[in-house]
Tab-separated table of N, CA, C and O and ligand atoms in Angstrom:
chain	number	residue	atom	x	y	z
A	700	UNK	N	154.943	126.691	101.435
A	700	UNK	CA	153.899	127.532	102.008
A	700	UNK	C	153.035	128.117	100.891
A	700	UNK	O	153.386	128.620	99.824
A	701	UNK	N	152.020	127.958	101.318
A	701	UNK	CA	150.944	128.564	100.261
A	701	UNK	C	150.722	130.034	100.118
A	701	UNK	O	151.449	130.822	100.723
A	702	UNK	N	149.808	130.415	99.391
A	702	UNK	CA	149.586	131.830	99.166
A	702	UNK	C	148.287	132.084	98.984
A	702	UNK	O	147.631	131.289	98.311
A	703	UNK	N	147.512	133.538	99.694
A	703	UNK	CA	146.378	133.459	99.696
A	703	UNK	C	146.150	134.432	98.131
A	703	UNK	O	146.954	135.273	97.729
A	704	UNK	N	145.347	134.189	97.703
A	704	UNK	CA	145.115	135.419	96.181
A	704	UNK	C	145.015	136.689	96.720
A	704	UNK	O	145.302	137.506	95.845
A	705	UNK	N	144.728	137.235	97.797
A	705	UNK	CA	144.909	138.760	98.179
A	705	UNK	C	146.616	138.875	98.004
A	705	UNK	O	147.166	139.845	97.484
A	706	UNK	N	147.314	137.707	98.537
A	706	UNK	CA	148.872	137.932	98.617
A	706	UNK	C	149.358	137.611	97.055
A	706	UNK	O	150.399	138.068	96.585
A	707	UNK	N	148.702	137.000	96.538
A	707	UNK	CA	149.404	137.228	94.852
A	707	UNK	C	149.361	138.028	94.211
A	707	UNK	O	150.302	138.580	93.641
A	708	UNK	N	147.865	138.352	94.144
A	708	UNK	CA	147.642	139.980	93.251
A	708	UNK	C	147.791	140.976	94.293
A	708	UNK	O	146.726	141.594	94.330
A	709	UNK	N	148.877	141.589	95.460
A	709	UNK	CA	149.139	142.338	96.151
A	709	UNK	C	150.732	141.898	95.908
A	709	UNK	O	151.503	142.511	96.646
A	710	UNK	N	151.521	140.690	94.763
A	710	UNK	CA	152.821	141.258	94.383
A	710	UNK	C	152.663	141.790	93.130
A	710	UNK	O	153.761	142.169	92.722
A	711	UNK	N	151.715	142.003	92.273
A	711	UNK	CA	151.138	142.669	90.716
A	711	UNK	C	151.438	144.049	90.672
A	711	UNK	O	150.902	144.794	91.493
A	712	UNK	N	152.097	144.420	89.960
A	712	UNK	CA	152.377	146.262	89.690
A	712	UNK	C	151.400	146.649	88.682
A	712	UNK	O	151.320	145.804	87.790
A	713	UNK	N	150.428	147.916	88.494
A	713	UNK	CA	150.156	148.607	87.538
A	713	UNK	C	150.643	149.868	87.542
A	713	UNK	O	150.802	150.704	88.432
A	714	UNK	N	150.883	149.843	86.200
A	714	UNK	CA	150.814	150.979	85.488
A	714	UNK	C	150.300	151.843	85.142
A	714	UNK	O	150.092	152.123	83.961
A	715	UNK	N	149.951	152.513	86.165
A	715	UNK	CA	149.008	153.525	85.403
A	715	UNK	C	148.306	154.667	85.040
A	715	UNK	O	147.950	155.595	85.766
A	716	UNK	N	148.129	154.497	83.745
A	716	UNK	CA	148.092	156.099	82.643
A	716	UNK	C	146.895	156.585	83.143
A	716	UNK	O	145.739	156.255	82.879
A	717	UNK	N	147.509	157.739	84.201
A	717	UNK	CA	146.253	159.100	84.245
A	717	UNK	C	145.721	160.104	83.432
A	717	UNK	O	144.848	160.935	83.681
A	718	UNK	N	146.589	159.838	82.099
A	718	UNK	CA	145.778	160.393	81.266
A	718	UNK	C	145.312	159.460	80.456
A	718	UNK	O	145.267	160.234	79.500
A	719	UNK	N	145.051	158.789	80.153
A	719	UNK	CA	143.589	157.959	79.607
A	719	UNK	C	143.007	156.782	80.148
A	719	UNK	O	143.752	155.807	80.252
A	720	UNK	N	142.127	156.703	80.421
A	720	UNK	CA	140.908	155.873	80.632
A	720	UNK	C	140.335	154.672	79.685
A	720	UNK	O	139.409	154.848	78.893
A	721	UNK	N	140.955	153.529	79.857
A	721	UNK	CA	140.693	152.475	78.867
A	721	UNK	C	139.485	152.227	79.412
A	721	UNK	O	139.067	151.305	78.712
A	722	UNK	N	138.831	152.416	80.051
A	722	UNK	CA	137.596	151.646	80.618
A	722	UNK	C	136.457	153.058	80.834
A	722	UNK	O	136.789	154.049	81.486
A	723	UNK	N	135.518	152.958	80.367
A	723	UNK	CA	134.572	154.339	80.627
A	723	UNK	C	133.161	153.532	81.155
A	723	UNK	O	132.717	152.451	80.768
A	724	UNK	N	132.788	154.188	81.875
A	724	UNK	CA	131.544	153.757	82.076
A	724	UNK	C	130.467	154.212	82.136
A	724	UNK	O	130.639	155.401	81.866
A	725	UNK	N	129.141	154.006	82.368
A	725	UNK	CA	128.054	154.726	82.391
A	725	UNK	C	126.894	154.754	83.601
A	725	UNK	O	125.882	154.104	83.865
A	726	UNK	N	127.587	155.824	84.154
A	726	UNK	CA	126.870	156.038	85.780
A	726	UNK	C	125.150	155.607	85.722
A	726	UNK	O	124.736	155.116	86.772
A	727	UNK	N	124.371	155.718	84.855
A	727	UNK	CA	123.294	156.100	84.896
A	727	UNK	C	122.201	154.488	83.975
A	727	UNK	O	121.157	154.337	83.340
A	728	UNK	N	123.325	153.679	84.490
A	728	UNK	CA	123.032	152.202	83.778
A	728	UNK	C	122.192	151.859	85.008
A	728	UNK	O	122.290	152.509	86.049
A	729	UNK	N	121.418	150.888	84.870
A	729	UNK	CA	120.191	150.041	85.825
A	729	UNK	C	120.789	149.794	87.059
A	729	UNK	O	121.901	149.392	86.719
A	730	UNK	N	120.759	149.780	88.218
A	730	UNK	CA	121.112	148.987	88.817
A	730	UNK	C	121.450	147.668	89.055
A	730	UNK	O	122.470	147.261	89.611
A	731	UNK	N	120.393	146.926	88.531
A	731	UNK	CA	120.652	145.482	88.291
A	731	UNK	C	121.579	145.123	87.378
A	731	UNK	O	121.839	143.932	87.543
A	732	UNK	N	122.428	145.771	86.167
A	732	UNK	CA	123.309	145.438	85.792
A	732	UNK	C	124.142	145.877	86.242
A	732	UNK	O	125.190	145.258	86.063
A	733	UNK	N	124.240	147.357	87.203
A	733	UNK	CA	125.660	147.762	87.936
A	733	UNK	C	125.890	146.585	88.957
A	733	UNK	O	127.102	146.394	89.062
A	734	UNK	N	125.309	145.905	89.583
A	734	UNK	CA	125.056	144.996	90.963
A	734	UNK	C	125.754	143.959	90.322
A	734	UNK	O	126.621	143.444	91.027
A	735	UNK	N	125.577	143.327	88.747
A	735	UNK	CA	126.073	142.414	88.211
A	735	UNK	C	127.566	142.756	88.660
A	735	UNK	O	128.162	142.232	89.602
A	736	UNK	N	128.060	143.760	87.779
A	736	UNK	CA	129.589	143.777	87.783
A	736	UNK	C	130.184	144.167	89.126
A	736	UNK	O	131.410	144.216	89.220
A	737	UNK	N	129.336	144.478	90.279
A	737	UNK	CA	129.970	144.658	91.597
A	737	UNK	C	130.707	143.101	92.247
A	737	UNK	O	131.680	142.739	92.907
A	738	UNK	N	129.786	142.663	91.714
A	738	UNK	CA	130.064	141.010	91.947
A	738	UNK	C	130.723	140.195	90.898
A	738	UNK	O	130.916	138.983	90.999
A	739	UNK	N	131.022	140.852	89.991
A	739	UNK	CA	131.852	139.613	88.839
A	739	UNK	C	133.234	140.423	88.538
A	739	UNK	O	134.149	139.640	88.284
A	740	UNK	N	133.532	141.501	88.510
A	740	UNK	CA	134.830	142.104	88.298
A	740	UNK	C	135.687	141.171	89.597
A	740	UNK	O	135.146	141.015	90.691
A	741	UNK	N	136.666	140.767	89.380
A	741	UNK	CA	137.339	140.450	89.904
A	741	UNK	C	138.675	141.036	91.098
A	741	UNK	O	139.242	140.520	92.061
A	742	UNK	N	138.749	142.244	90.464
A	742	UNK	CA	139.522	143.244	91.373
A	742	UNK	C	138.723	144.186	91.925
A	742	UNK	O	139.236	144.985	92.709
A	743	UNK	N	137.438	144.262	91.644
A	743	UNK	CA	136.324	144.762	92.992
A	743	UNK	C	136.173	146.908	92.857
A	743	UNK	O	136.038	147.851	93.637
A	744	UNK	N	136.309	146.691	91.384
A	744	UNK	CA	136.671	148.062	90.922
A	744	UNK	C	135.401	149.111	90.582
A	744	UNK	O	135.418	150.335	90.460
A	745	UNK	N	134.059	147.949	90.454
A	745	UNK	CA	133.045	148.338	90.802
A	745	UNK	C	132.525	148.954	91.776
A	745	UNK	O	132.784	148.106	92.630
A	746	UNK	N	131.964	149.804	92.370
A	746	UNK	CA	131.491	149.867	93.556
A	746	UNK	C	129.934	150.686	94.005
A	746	UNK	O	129.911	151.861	93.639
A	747	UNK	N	128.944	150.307	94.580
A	747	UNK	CA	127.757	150.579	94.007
A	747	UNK	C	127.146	150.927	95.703
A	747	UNK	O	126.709	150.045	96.442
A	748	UNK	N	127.226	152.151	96.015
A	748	UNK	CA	126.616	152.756	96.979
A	748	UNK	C	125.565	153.691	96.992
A	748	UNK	O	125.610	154.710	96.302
A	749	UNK	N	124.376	153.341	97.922
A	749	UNK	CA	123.279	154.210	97.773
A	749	UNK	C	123.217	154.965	96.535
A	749	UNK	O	123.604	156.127	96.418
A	750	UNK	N	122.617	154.117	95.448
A	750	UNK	CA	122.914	154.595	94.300
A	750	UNK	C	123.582	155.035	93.352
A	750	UNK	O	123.264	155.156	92.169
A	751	UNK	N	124.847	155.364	94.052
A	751	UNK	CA	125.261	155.518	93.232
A	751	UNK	C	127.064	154.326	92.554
A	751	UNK	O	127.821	153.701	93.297
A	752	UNK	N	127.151	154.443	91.074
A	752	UNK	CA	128.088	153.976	90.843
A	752	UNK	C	129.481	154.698	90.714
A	752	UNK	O	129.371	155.859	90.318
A	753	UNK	N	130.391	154.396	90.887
A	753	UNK	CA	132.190	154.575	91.391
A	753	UNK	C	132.807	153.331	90.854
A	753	UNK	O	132.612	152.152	91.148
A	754	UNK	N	133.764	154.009	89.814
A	754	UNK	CA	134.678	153.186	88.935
A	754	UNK	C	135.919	153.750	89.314
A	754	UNK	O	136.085	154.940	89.579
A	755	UNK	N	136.814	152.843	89.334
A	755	UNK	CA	138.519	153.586	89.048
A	755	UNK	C	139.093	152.392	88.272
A	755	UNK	O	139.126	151.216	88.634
A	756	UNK	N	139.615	153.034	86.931
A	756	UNK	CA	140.109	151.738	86.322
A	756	UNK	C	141.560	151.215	86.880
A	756	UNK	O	141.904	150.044	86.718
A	757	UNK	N	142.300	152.084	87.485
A	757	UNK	CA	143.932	152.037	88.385
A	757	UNK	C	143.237	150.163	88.886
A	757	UNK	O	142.127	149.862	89.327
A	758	UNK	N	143.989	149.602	88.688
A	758	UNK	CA	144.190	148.304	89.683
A	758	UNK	C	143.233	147.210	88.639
A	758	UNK	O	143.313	146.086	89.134
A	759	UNK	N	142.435	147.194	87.465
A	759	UNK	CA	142.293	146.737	86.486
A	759	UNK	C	143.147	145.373	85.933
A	759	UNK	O	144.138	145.466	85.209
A	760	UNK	N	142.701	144.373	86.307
A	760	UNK	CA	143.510	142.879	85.572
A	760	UNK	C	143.364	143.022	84.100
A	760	UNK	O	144.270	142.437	83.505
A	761	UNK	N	142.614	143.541	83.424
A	761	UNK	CA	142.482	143.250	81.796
A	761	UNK	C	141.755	142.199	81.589
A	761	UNK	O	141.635	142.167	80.364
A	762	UNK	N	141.272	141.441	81.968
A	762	UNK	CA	140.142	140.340	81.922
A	762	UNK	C	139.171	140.636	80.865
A	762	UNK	O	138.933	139.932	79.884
A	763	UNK	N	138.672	141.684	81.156
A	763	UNK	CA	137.348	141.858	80.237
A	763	UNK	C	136.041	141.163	80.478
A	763	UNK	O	135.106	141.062	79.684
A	764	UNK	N	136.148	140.581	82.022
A	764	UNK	CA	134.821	140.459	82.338
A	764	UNK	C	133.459	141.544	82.305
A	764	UNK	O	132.274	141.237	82.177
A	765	UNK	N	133.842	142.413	82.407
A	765	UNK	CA	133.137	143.900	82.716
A	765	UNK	C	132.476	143.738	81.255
A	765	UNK	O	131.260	143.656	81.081
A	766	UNK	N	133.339	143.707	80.336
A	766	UNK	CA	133.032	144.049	78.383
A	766	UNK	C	131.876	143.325	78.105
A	766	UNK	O	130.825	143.823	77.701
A	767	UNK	N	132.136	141.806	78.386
A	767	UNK	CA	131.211	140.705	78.429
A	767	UNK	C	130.059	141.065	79.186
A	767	UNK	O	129.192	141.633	78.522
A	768	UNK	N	129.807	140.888	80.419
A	768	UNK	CA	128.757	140.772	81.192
A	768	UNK	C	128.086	142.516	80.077
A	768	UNK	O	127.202	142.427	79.225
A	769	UNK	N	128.710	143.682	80.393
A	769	UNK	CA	127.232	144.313	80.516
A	769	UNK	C	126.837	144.932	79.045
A	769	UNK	O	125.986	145.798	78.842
A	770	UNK	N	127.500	144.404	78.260
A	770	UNK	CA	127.014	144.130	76.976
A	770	UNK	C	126.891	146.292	76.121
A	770	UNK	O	126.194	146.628	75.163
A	771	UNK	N	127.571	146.962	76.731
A	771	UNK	CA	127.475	147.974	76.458
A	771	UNK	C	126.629	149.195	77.085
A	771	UNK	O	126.673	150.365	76.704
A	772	UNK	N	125.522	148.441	78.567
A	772	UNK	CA	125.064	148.504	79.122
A	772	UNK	C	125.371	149.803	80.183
A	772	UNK	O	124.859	150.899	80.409
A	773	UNK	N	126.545	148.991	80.705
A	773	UNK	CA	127.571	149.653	82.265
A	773	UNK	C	128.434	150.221	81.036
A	773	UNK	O	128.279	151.358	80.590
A	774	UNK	N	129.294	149.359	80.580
A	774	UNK	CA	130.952	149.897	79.698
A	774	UNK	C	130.639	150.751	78.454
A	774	UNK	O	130.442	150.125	77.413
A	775	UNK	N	130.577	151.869	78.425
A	775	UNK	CA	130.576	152.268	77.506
A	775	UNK	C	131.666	152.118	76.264
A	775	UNK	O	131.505	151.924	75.059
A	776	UNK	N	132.877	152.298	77.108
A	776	UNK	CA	134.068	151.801	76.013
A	776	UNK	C	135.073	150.959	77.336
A	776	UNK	O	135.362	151.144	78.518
A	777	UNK	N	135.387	149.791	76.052
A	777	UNK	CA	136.934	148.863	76.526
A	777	UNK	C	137.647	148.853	75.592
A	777	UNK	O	137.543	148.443	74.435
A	778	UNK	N	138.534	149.423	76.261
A	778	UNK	CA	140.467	148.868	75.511
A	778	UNK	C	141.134	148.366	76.266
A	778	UNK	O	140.696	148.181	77.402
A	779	UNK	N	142.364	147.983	75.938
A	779	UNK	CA	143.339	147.410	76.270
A	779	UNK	C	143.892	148.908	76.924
A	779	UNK	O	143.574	149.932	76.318
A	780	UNK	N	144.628	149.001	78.030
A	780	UNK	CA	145.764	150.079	78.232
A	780	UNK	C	146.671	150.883	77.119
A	780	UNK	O	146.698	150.148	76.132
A	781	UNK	N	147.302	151.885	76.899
A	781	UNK	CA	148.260	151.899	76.026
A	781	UNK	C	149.706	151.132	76.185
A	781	UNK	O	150.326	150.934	77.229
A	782	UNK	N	149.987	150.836	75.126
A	782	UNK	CA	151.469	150.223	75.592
A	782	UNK	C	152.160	150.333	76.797
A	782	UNK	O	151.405	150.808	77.645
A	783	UNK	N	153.059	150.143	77.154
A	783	UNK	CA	153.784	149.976	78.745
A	783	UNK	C	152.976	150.794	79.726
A	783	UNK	O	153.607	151.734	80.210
A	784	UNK	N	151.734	150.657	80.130
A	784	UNK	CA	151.223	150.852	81.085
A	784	UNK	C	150.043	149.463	81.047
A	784	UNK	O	149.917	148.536	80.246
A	785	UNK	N	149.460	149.749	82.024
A	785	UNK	CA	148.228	148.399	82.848
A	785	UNK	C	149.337	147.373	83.326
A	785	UNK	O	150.565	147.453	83.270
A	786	UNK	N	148.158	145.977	84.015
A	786	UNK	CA	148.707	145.511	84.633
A	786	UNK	C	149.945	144.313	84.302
A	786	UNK	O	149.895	143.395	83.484
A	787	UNK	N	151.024	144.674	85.222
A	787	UNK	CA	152.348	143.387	85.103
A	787	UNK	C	152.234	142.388	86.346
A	787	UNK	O	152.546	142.725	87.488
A	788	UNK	N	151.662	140.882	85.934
A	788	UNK	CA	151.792	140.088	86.225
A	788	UNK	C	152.554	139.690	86.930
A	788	UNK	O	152.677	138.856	86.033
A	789	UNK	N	153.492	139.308	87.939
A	789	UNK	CA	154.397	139.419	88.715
A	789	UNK	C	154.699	138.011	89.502
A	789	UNK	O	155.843	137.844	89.924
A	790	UNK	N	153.763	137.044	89.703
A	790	UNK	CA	153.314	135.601	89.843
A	790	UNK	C	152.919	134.742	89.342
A	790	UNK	O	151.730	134.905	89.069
A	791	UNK	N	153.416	133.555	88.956
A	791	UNK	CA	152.736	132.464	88.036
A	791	UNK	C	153.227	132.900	86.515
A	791	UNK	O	152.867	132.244	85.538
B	1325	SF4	S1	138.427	144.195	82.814
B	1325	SF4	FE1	138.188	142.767	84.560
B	1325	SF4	S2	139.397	143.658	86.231
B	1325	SF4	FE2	139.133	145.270	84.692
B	1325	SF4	S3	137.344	146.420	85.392
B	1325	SF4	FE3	136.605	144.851	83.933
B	1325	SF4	S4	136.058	143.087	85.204
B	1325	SF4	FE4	137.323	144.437	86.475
């Protein structure tokens, strides 16, 4: 039996550190590059309503698509998590 990707990355645990913020962003970036990463983040962590932008880094794959696309633009800062926290892989 197969598996749909909502059911794979819904067996994935994070970790994660409420006190720091590996991912910062910058509310007050263009729209057209917030719209980019609404649509290319992969865990959908973007979110871009009547203007305004809403980040939560909790649920974060580590990809670093976000870093790439907005070029310093949207992300103000990327890291990695601190040690034993972010996300554990759990499939594949
Ligand atoms: S690193 Fe990947 S999963 Fe995390 S916020 Fe950026 S695009 Fe989304």
């Amino acid at each position: 039996m197969s598996m749909t990707i909502d059911e794979k990355l819904g067996i994935d645990k994070f970790h994660v550190d409420e006190g720091y913020a590996h991912i910062e962003v910058n509310k007050g970036a263009s729209e057209s590059d917030i719209k980019l990463l609404t649509r290319a983040c992969p865990a959908g962590l973007y979110k871009y309503s009547e203007g305004v932008l809403t980040f939560d880094y909790a649920g974060c794959f580590e990809c670093g698509t976000c870093k790439v696309l907005s070029a310093d633009r949207v992300v103000k800062k990327w890291s990695f998590p601190k040690g034993s926290f972010g996300v554990e892989y759990r499939h594949g």
